[in-house]
Short mmCIF file of C-alpha atoms in Angstrom, two decimals:
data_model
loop_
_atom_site.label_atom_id
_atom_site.label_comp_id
_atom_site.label_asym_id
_atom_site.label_seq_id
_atom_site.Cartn_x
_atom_site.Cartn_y
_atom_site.Cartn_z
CA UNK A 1 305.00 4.33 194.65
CA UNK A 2 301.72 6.09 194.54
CA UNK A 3 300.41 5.88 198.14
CA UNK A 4 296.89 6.06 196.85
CA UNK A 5 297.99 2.08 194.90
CA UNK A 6 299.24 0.94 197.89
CA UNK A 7 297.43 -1.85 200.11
CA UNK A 8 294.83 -0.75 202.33
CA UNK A 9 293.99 -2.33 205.71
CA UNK A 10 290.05 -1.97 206.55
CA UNK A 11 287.82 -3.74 208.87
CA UNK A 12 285.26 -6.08 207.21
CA UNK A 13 281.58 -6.51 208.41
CA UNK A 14 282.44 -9.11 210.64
CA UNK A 15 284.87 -7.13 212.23
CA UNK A 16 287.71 -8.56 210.65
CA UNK A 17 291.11 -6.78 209.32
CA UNK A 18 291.22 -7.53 205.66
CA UNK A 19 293.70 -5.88 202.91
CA UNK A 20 292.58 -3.96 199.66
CA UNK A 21 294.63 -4.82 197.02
CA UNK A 22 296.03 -1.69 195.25
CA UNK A 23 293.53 -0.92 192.60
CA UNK A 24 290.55 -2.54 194.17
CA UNK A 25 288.84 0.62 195.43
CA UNK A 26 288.50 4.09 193.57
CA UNK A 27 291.55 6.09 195.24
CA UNK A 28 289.05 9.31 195.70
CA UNK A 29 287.40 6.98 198.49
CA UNK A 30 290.36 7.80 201.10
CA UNK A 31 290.70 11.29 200.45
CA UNK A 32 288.23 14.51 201.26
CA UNK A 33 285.74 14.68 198.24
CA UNK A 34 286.87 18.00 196.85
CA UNK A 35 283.19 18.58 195.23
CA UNK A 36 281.36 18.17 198.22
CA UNK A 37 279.02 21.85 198.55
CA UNK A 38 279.85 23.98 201.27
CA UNK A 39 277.47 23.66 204.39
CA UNK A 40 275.64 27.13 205.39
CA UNK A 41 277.88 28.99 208.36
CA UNK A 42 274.72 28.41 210.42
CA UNK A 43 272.06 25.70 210.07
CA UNK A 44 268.23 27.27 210.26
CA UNK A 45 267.39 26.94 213.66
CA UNK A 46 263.39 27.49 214.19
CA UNK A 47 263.94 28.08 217.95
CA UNK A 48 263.67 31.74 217.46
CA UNK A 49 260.42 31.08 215.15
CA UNK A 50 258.92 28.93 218.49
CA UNK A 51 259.88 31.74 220.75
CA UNK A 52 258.35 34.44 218.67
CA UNK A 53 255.26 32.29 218.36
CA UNK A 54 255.02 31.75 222.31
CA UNK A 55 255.43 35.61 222.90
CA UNK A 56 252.90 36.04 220.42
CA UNK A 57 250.57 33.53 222.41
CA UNK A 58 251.28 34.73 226.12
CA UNK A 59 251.25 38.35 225.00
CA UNK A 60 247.38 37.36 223.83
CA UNK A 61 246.33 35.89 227.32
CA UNK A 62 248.10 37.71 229.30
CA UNK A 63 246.26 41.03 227.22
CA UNK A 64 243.09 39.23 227.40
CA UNK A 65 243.31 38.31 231.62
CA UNK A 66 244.42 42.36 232.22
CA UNK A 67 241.51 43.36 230.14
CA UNK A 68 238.96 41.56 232.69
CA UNK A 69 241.03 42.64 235.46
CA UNK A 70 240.52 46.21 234.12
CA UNK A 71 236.77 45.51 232.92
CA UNK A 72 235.53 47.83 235.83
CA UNK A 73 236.76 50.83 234.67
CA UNK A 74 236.03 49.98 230.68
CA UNK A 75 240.06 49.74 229.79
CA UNK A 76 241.71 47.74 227.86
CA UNK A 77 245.49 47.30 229.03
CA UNK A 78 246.87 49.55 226.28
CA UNK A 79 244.64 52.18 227.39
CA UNK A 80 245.48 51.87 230.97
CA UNK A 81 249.06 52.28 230.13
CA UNK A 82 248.30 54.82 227.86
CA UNK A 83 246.83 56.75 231.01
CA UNK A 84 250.12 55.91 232.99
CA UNK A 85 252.30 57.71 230.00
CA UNK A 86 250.00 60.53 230.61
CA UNK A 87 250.40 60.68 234.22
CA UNK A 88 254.33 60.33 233.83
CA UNK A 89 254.39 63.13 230.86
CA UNK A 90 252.61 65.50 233.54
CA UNK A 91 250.91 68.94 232.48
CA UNK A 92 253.54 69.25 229.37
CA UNK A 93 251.38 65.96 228.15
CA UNK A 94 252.21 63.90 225.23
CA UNK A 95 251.47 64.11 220.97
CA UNK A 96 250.07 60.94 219.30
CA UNK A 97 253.52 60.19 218.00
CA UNK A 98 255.66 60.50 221.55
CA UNK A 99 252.33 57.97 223.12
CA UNK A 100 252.93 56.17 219.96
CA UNK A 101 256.78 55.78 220.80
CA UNK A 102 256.66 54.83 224.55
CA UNK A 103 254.21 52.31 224.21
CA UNK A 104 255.81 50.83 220.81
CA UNK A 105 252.53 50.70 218.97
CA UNK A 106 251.08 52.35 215.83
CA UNK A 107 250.21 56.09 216.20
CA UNK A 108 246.16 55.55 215.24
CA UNK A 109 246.50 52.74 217.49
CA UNK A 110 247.65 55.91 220.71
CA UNK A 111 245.10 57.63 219.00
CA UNK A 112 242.47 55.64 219.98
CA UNK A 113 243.97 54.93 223.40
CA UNK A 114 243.51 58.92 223.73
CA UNK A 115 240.04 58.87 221.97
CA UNK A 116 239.00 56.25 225.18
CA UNK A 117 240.20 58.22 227.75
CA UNK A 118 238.74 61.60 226.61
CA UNK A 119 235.55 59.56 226.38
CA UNK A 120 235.78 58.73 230.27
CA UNK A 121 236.94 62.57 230.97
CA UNK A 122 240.68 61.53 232.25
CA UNK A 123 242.16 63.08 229.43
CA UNK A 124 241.71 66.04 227.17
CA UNK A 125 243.53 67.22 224.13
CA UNK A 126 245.01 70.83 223.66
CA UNK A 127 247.45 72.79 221.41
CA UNK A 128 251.04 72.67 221.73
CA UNK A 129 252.12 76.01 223.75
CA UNK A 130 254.85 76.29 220.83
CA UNK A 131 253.20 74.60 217.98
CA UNK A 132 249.63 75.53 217.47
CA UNK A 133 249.50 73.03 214.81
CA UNK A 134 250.76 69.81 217.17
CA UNK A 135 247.72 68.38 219.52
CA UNK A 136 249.08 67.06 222.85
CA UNK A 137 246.85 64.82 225.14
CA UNK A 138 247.02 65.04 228.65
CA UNK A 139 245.36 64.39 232.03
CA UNK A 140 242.39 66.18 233.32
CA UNK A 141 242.31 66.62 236.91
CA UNK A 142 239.45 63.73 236.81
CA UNK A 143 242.02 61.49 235.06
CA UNK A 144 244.57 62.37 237.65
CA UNK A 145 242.28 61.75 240.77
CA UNK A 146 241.38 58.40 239.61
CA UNK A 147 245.05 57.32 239.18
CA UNK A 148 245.92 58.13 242.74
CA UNK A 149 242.86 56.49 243.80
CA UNK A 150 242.74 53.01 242.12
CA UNK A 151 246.18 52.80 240.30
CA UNK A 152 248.12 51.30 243.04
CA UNK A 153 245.38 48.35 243.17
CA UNK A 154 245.37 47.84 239.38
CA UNK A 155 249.09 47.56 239.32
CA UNK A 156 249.29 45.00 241.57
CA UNK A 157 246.05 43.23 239.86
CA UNK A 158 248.32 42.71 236.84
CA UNK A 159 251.85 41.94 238.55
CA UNK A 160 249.75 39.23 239.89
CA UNK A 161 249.41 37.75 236.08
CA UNK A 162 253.05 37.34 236.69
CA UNK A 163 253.07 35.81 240.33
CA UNK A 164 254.45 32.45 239.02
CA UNK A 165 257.94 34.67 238.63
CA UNK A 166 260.22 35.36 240.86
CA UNK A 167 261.62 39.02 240.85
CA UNK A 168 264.82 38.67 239.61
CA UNK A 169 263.08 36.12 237.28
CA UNK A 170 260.44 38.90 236.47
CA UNK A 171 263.72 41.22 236.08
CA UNK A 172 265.46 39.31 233.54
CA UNK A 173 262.17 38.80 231.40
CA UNK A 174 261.78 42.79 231.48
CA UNK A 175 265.16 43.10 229.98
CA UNK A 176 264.53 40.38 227.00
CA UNK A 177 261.60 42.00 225.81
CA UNK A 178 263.21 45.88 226.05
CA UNK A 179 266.18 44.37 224.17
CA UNK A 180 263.49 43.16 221.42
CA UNK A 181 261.71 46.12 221.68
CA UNK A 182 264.84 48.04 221.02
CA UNK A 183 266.20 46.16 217.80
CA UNK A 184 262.98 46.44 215.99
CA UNK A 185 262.79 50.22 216.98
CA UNK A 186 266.62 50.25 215.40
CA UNK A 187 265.52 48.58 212.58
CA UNK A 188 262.43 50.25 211.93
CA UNK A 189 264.26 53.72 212.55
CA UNK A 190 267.06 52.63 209.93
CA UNK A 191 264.43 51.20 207.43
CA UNK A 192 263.05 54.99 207.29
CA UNK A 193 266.40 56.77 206.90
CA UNK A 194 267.03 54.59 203.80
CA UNK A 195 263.62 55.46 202.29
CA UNK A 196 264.75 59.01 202.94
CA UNK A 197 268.20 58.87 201.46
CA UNK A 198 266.41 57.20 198.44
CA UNK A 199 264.17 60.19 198.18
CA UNK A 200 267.73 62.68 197.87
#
């Protein structure tokens, strides 16, 4: 006997046990549906969208509070780090492009972090001893005396932005954004070497 004709015990809506009678229901109704569409591997999730939209918000304030905290010497905070790259990069200094890398932003954009601090006399620009061609900025020895005058202050001006964080807290948050820092980097360096191999 077909199983699918036999009689079918179900519960009513009172609860009840009642019997199908073979025939009575479609015999598709107690089997999988073999037409049903797949379901995606992984549902859209927009908690990645909210996260990159909170970043994008706290990044904002928290630029907006260091730039009053360093209103007193005219910086922005992208110059001001900008002037710490060039403290770190010493008398080799740094071109637009290396700036550019180490502070992940757009080389006019390190450009113009240059173009503020040779406007205050902390940093200059010269040729590259090996390249006469490549421009490096670098500290001037005004740039360098103001750094070990004030620098130790301004740093802990802005930690401060971040006082409601514990360290290890503060710790953890460092390594999130250097991991997101470093997969767009990949991705951006990869999205060049395929424009070059389409070039070949």
């Amino acid at each position: 006997m077909d199983a699918t004709r036999r009689p079918t015990t179900v519960m009513d809506a009172h609860d009840r046990p009642t019997t199908l009678r073979a025939g009575a229901v479609h015999p598709k109704w107690f089997t999988i549906e073999e037409t049903l569409e797949a379901l995606p591997e992984e549902p859209e999730d927009p908690t990645r969208f909210e996260a990159f939209m909170q970043l994008i918000k706290t990044a904002g304030a928290l630029d907006r509070a260091a730039t009053h905290v360093l209103a007193d010497l005219n910086l922005t905070a992208g110059a001001f780090a900008a002037l710490l790259e060039l403290q770190v990069s010493g008398d080799t200094g740094l071109a637009p492009s290396q700036l550019a890398r180490r502070l992940a932003v757009a080389r006019r954009t390190a450009t113009l972090y240059v173009d503020i601090l040779a406007r205050n006399g902390w940093a200059e620009r010269c040729a590259h001893p090996d390249d006469k061609r490549m421009v490096l900025a670098r500290l001037t020895d005004e740039g360098r005396q103001i750094l070990d005058e004030v620098s130790g202050g301004y740093k802990q001006r802005l930690a401060a932005l971040l006082e409601d964080l514990s360290p290890i807290q503060a710790e953890r948050l460092r390594q999130l954004l250097a991991g997101i820092d470093t997969t767009g980097r990949r991705a951006a360096e990869e999205d060049i070497v395929e424009r070059l191999a389409a070039l070949v």
